[in-house]
Coordinates of C-alpha atoms and ligand atoms in Angstrom, one line a residue:
X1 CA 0.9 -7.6 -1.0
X2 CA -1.8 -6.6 1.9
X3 CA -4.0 -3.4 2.0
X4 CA -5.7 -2.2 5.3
X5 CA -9.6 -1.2 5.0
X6 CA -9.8 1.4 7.8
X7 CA -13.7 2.6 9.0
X8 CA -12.0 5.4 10.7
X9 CA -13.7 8.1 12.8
X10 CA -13.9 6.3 16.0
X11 CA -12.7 7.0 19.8
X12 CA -10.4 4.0 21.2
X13 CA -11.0 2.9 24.8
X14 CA -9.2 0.3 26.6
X15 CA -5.7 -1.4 27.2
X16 CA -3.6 -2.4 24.6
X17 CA -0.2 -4.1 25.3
X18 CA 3.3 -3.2 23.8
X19 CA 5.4 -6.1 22.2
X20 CA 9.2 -6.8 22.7
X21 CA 11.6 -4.2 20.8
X22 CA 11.8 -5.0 17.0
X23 CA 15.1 -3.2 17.3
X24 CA 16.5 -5.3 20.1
X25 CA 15.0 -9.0 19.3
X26 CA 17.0 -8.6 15.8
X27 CA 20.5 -8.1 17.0
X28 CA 20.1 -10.1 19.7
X29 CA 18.8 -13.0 17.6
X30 CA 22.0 -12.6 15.1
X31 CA 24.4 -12.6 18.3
X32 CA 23.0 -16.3 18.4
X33 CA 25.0 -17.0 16.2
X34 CA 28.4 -16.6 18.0
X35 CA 27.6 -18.5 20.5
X36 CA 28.0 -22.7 20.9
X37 CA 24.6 -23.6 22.9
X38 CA 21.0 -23.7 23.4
X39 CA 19.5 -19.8 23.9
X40 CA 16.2 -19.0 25.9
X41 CA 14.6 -15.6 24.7
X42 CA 11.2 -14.8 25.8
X43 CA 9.0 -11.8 25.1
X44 CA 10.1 -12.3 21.0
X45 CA 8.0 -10.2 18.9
X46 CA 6.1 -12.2 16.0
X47 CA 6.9 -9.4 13.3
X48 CA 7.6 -9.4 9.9
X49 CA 11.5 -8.5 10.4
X50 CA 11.9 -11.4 13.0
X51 CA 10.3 -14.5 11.2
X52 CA 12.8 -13.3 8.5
X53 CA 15.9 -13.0 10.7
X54 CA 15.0 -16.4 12.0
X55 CA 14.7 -17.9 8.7
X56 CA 18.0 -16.7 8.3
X57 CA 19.7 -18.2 10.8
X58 CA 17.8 -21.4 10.3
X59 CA 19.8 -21.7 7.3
X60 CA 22.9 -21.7 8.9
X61 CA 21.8 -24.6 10.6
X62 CA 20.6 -23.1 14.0
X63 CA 17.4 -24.7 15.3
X64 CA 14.7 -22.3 16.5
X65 CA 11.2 -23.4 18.3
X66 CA 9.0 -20.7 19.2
X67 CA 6.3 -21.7 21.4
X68 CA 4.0 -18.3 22.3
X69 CA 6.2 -15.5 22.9
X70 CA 9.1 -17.8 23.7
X71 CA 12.2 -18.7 21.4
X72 CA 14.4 -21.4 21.7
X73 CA 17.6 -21.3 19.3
X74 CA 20.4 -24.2 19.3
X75 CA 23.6 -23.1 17.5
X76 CA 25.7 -26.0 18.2
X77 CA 25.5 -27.2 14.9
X78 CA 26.4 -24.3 12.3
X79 CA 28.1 -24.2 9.0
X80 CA 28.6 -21.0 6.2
X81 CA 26.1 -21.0 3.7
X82 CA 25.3 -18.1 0.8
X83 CA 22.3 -15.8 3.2
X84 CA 19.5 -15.9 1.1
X85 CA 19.7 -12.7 -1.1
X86 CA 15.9 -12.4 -1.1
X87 CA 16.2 -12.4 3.3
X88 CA 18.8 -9.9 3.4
X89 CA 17.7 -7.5 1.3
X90 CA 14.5 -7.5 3.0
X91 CA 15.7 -6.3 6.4
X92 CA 17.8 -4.1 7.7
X93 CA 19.4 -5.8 10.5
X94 CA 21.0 -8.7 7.8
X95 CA 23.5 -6.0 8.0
X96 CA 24.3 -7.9 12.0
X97 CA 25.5 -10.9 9.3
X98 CA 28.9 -9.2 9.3
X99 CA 29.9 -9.3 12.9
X100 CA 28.5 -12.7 13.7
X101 CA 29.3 -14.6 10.4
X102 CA 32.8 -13.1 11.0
X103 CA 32.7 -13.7 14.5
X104 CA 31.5 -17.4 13.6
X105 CA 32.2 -18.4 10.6
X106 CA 35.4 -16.2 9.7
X107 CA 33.7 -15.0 6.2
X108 CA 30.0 -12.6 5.2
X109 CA 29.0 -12.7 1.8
X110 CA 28.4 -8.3 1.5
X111 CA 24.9 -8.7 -0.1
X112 CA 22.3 -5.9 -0.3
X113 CA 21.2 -5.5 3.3
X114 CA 17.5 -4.4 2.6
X115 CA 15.0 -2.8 5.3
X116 CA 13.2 0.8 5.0
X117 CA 14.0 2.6 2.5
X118 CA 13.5 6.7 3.1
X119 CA 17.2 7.7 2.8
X120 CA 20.9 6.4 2.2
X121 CA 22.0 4.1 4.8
X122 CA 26.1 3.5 4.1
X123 CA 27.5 0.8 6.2
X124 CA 31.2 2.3 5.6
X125 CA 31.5 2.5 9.8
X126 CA 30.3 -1.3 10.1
X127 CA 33.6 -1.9 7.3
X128 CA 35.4 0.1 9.0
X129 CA 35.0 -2.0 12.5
X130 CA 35.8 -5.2 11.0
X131 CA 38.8 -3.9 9.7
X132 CA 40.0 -2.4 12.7
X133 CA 39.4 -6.4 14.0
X134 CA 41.7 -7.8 11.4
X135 CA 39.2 -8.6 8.5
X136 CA 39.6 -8.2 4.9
X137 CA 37.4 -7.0 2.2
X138 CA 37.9 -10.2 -0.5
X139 CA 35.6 -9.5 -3.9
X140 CA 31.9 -9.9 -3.1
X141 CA 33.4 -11.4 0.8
X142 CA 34.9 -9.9 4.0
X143 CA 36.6 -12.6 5.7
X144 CA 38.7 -12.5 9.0
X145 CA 40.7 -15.9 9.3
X146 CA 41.7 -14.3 13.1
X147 CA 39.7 -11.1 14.9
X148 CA 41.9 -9.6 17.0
X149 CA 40.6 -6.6 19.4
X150 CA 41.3 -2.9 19.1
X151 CA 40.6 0.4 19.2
X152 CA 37.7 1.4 17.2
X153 CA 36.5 5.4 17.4
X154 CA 32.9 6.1 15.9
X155 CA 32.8 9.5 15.0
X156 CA 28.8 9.4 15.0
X157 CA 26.6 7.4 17.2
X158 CA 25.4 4.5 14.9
X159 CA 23.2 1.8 16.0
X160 CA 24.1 -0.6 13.3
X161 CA 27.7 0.0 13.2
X162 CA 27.9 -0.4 17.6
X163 CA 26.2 -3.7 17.2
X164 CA 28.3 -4.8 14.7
X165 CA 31.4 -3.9 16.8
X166 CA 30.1 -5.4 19.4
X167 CA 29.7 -8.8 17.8
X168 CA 32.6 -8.5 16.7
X169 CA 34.6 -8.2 19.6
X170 CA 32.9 -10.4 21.9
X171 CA 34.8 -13.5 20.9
X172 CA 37.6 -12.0 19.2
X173 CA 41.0 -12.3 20.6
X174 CA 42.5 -10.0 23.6
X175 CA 40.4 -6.7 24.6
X176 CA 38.3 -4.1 22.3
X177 CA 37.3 -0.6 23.6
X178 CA 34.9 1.1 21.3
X179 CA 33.9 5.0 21.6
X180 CA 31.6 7.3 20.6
X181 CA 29.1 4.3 20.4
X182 CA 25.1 4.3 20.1
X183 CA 23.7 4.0 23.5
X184 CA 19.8 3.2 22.5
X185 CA 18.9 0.7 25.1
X186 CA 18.6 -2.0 22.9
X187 CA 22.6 -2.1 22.8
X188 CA 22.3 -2.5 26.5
X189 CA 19.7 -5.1 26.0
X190 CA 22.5 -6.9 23.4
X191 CA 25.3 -6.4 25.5
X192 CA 23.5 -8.6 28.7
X193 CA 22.4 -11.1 26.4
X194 CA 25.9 -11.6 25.4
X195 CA 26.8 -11.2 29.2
X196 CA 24.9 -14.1 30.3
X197 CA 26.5 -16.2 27.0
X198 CA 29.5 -15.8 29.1
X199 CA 30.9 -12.4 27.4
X200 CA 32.9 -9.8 29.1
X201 CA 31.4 -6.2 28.0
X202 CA 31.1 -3.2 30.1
X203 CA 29.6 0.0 29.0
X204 CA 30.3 3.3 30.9
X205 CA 28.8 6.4 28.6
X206 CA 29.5 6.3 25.1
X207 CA 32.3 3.7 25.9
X208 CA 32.1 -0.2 25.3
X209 CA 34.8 -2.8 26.6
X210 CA 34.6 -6.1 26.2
X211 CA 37.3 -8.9 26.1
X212 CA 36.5 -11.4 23.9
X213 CA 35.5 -15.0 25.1
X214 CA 34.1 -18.1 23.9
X215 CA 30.4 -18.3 24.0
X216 CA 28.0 -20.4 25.1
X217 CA 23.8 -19.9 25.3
X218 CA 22.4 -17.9 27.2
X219 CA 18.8 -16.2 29.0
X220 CA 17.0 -13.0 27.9
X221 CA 13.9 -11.3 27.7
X222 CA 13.7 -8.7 25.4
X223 CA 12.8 -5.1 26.7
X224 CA 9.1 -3.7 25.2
X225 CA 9.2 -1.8 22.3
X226 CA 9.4 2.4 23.0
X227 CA 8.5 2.8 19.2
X228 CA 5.7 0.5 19.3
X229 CA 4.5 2.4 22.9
X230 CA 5.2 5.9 21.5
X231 CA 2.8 4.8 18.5
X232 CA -0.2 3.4 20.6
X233 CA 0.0 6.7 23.0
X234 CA 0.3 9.0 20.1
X235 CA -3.0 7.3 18.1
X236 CA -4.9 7.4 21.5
X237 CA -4.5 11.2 21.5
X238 CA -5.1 11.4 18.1
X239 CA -8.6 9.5 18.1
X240 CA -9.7 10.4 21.6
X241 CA -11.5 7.6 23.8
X242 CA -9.2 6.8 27.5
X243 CA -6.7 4.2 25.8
X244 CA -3.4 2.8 28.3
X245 CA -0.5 1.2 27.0
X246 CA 0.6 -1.9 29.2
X247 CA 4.2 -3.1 29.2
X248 CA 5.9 -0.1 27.8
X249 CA 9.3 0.5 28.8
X250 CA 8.7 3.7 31.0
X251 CA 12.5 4.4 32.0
X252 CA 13.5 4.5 28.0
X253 CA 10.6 7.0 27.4
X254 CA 11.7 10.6 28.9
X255 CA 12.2 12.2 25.4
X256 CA 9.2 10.9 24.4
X257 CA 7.1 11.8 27.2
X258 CA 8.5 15.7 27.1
X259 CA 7.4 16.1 23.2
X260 CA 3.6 14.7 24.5
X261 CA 4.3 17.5 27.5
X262 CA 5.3 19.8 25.0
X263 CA 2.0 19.2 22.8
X264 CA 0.1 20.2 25.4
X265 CA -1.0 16.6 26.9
X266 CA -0.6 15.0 30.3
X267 CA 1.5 11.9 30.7
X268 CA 0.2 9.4 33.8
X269 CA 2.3 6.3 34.7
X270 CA 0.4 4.1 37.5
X271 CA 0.6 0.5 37.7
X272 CA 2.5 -0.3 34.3
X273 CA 0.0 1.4 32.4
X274 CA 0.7 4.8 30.6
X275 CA -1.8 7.4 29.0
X276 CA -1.7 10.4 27.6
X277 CA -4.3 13.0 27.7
X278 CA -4.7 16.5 25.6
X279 CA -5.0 19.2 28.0
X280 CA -4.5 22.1 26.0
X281 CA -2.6 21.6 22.7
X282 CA 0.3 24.2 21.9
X283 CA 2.2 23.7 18.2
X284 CA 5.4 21.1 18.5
X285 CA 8.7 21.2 17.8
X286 CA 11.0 17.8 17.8
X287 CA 14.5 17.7 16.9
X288 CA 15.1 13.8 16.6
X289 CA 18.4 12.8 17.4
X290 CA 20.4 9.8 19.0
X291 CA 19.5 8.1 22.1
X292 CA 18.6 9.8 24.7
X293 CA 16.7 12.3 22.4
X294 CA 13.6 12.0 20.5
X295 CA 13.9 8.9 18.4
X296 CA 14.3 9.1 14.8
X297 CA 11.7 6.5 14.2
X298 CA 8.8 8.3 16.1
X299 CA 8.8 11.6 14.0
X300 CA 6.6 10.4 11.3
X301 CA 4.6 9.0 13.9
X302 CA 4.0 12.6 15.4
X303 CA 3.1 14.3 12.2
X304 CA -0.5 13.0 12.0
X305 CA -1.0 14.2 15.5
X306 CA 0.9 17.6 15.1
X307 CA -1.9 18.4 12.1
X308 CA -4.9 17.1 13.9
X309 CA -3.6 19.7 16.7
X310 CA -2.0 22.7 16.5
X311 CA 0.8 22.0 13.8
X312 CA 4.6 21.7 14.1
X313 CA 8.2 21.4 12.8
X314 CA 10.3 18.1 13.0
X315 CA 13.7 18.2 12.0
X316 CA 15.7 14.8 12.0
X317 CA 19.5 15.1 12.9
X318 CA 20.0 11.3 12.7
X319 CA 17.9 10.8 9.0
X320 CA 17.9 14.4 7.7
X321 CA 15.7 13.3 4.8
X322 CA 13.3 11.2 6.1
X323 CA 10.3 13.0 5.4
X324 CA 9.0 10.8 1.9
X325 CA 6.3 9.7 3.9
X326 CA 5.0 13.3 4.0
X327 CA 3.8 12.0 0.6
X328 CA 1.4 9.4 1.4
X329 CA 0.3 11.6 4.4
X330 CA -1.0 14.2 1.8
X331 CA -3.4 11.3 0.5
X332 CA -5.4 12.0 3.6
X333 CA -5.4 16.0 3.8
X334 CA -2.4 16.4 5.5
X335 CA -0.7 19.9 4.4
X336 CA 3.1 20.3 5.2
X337 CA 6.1 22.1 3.4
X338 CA 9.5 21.0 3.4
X339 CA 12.4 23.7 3.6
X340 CA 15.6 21.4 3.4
X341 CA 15.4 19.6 6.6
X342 CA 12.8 21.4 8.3
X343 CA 9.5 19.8 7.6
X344 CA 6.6 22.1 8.6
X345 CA 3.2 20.1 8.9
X346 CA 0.0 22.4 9.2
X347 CA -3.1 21.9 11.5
X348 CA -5.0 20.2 8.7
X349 CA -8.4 18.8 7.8
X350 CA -7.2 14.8 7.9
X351 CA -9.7 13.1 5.7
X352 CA -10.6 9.2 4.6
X353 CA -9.0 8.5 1.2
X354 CA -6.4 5.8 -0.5
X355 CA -2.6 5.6 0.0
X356 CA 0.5 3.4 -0.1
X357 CA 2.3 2.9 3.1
X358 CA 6.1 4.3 2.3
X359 CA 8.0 2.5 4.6
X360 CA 7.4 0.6 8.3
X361 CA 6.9 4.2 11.0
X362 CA 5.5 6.0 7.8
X363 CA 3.0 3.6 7.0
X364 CA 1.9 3.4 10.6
X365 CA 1.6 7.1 10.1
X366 CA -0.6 7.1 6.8
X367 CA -2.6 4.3 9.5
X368 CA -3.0 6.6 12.0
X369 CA -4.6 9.5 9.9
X370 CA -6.9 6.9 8.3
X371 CA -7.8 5.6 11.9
X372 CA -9.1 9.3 13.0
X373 CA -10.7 10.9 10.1
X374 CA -14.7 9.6 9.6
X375 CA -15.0 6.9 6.5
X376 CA -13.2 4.5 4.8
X377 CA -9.8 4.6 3.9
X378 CA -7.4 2.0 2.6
X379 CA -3.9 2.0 3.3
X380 CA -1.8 -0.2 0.2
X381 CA 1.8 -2.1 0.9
X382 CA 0.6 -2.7 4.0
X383 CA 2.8 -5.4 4.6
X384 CA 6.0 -3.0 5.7
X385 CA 3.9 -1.8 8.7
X386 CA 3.3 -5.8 9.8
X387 CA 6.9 -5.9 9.9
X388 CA 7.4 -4.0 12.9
X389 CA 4.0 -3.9 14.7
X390 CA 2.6 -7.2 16.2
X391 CA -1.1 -8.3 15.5
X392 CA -1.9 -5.2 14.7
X393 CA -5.9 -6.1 13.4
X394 CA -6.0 -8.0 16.3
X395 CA -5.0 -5.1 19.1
X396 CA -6.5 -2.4 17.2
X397 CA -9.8 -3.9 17.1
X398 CA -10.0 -5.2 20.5
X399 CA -9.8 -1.6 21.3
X400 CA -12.2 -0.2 19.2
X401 CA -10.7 0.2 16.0
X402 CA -12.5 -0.8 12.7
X403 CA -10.0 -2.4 10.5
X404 CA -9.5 -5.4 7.9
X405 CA -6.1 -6.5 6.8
X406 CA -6.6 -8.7 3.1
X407 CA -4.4 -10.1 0.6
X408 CA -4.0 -8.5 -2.0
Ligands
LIG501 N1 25.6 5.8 9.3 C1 26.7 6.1 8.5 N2 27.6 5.0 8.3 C2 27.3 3.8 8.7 C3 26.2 3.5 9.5 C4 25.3 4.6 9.8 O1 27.0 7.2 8.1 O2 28.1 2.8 8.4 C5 24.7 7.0 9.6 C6 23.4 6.8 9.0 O3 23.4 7.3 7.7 C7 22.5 7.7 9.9 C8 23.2 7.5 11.3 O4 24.5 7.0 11.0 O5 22.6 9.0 9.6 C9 22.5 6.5 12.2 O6 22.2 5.3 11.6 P1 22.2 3.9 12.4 O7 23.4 3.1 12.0 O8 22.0 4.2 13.9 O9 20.8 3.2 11.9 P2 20.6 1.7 11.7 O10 21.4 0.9 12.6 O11 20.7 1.4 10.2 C10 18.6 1.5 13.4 C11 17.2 1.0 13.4 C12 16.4 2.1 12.7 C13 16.5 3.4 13.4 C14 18.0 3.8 13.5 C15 18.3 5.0 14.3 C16 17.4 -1.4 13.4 C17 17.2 -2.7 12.6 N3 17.1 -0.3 12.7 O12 19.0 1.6 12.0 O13 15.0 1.6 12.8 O14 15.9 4.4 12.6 O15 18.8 2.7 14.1 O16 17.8 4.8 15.6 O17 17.7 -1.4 14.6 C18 12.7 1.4 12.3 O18 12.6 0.6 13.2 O19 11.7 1.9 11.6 C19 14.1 1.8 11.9 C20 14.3 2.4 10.7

């Protein structure tokens, strides 16, 4: 267990850079495991959720090196084994286990896939896909002697179900066309990492086709992390001080730079570097929703910012109840009301105080209030946020952030 000590209360002034995407390191580091070679990835986040995806592939067999940001994984030499229970229920993308241990191995143990925790997340779409391949649910197992390829129609736009099709189909038998399939850029970012394995997948819309192939290792560098942009760019306004984000992924941002427009802020992209500044700040709206809209996992980000402003409503068409964190948030004189899915958070007098961090974007939240408001707070479970947000003592400070991350 780890707790942040936060002196909060001070402006933050200088450059901070934003890591590869959490969201497409993990399925990308799965998809390893179909393919028979040595694999180059650089720009791999050193997070929480990807020292435990790569402990699970070690146990396969694969051998991974990292040296700095760059990963080397060698899958020549795999065989099934029982994923460690403790692994997978500790991260949500274990659920990537079905398609590549199919894809691979023929078999997946169904264990509980783990990861945040702030509403239901049913993986009857991901079942659904393997069975359209030609797998069968076996007890505790879903094994697929043969995947053969085929139709699959997603009636809602899941990123963990695409993915799973995906891994599916790239080295299954004959051709697979998938619809109505998430189009986050990290599935783009998966599906030319398979490409340069030696996969055949094309992706026009919500359509993916891809005839299956054998695979061998290939060459990626994994795009930066909107989530972990969106974050730095919301605290900046939210603490004041002339703070740029380096290495964000600018082209993937749109949705997220309209709600920052919306707020009442400026958005200025020169050079690679992006800030936001508060011209004139108007109460927010944000309607999360699929890829290209507002993402999901930058609403609770927003609601420290919305109460230090003018207030706001978030409603969350892809989580519709993901609004626990609204909890901890209170801890620190954040007011809100919940009316079914509508969340209404007040302009609010944010204060120092103690709280547990609910979940990874939630706890970054409870951070973020802590970080503005003048004295010391300390933010508990603090471990969930390391999972997704790279030295984060280490970039908050060298911007002017007074923070201590301890053991607990
Ligand atoms: N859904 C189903 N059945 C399924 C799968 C999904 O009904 O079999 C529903 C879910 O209940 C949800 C919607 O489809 O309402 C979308 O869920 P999705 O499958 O897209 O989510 P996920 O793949 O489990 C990933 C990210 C999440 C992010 C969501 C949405 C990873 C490892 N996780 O989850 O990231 O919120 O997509 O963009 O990529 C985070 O980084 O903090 C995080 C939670």
């Amino acid at each position: 267990m780890k707790k942040i000590i936060v002196c909060g209360g001070r402006p933050l002034n200088g450059k901070i850079s934003v890591g590869g995407s959490k969201n497409a390191a993990l399925p990308i580091l799965f998809a390893c495991i179909l393919t028979n070679g040595i694999s180059k990835i650089v720009n791999m986040p050193d997070i929480g959720d990807v020292r435990v995806a790569i402990e699970i592939i070690r146990a396969f067999g694969a051998k991974v090196d990292r040296f700095g940001d760059t990963v080397y994984i060698d899958t020549r030499n795999l065989s099934y084994v029982r994923p460690n229970p403790e692994h997978v229920s500790s991260i949500r993308a274990s659920t990537y286990l079905i398609g590549s241990c199919l894809s691979r191995f023929g078999e997946c143990d169904i264990l509980p896939f783990g990861g945040c925790n702030f509403s239901l997340r049913p993986i009857d779409m991901h079942i659904d896909a393997c069975i359209s391949l030609g797998a069968q649910l076996d007890g505790e197992k879903i094994v697929a002697p043969r995947l053969r390829g085929a139709e699959i129609n997603f009636n809602k736009a899941s990123v963990g179900a695409t993915v799973n099709a995906i891994l599916l189909a790239a080295s299954a038998e004959g051709q697979t066309v998938i619809d109505g399939c998430a189009i986050e850029p990290h599935i783009d970012a998966l599906i030319d990492f398979l490409n340069s394995c030696g996969a055949q997948i094309v992706r026009e819309c919500r359509r993916i086709s891809i005839v299956g192939k054998r695979l061998h290792g290939g060459n990626t560098r994994i795009i930066g992390d909107m989530i972990e942009a969106g974050s730095y760019l919301a605290l900046g306004l939210l603490c004041g001080g002339d703070l740029k984000a380096l290495d964000s992924p600018i082209e993937d941002m749109h949705s997220v730079f309209d709600a920052f427009l919306r707020l009442g802020a400026s958005v200025v992209a020169e050079a690679g570097e992006l800030s936001v500044k508060m011209i004139r700040s108007k109460p927010l709206f944000i309607s999360a929703s699929p890829y290209p809209g507002f993402p999901t996992d930058l609403q609770p980000i927003f609601a420290p910012l919305m109460a230090k402003k003018c207030g706001g409503e978030i409603i969350d068409e892809v989580w519709p109840e993901r609004f626990g964190y609204l909890h901890s948030l209170s801890d620190l004189g954040i007011r809100w009301n919940l009316n079914g899915n509508r969340a209404t958070i007040y302009f609010s007098e944010i204060h120092c105080g103690k709280t547990a961090a609910p979940d990874l974007r939630g706890g970054m939240a409870c951070l973020m209030a802590a970080l503005c408001s003048s004295g010391q707070s300390e933010i508990y479970s603090a471990e969930v946020i390391l999972r997704g947000y790279e030295n984060l003592e280490q970039k908050l400070c060298a911007i002017g952030a007074d923070i201590k991350i301890e053991d607990i």
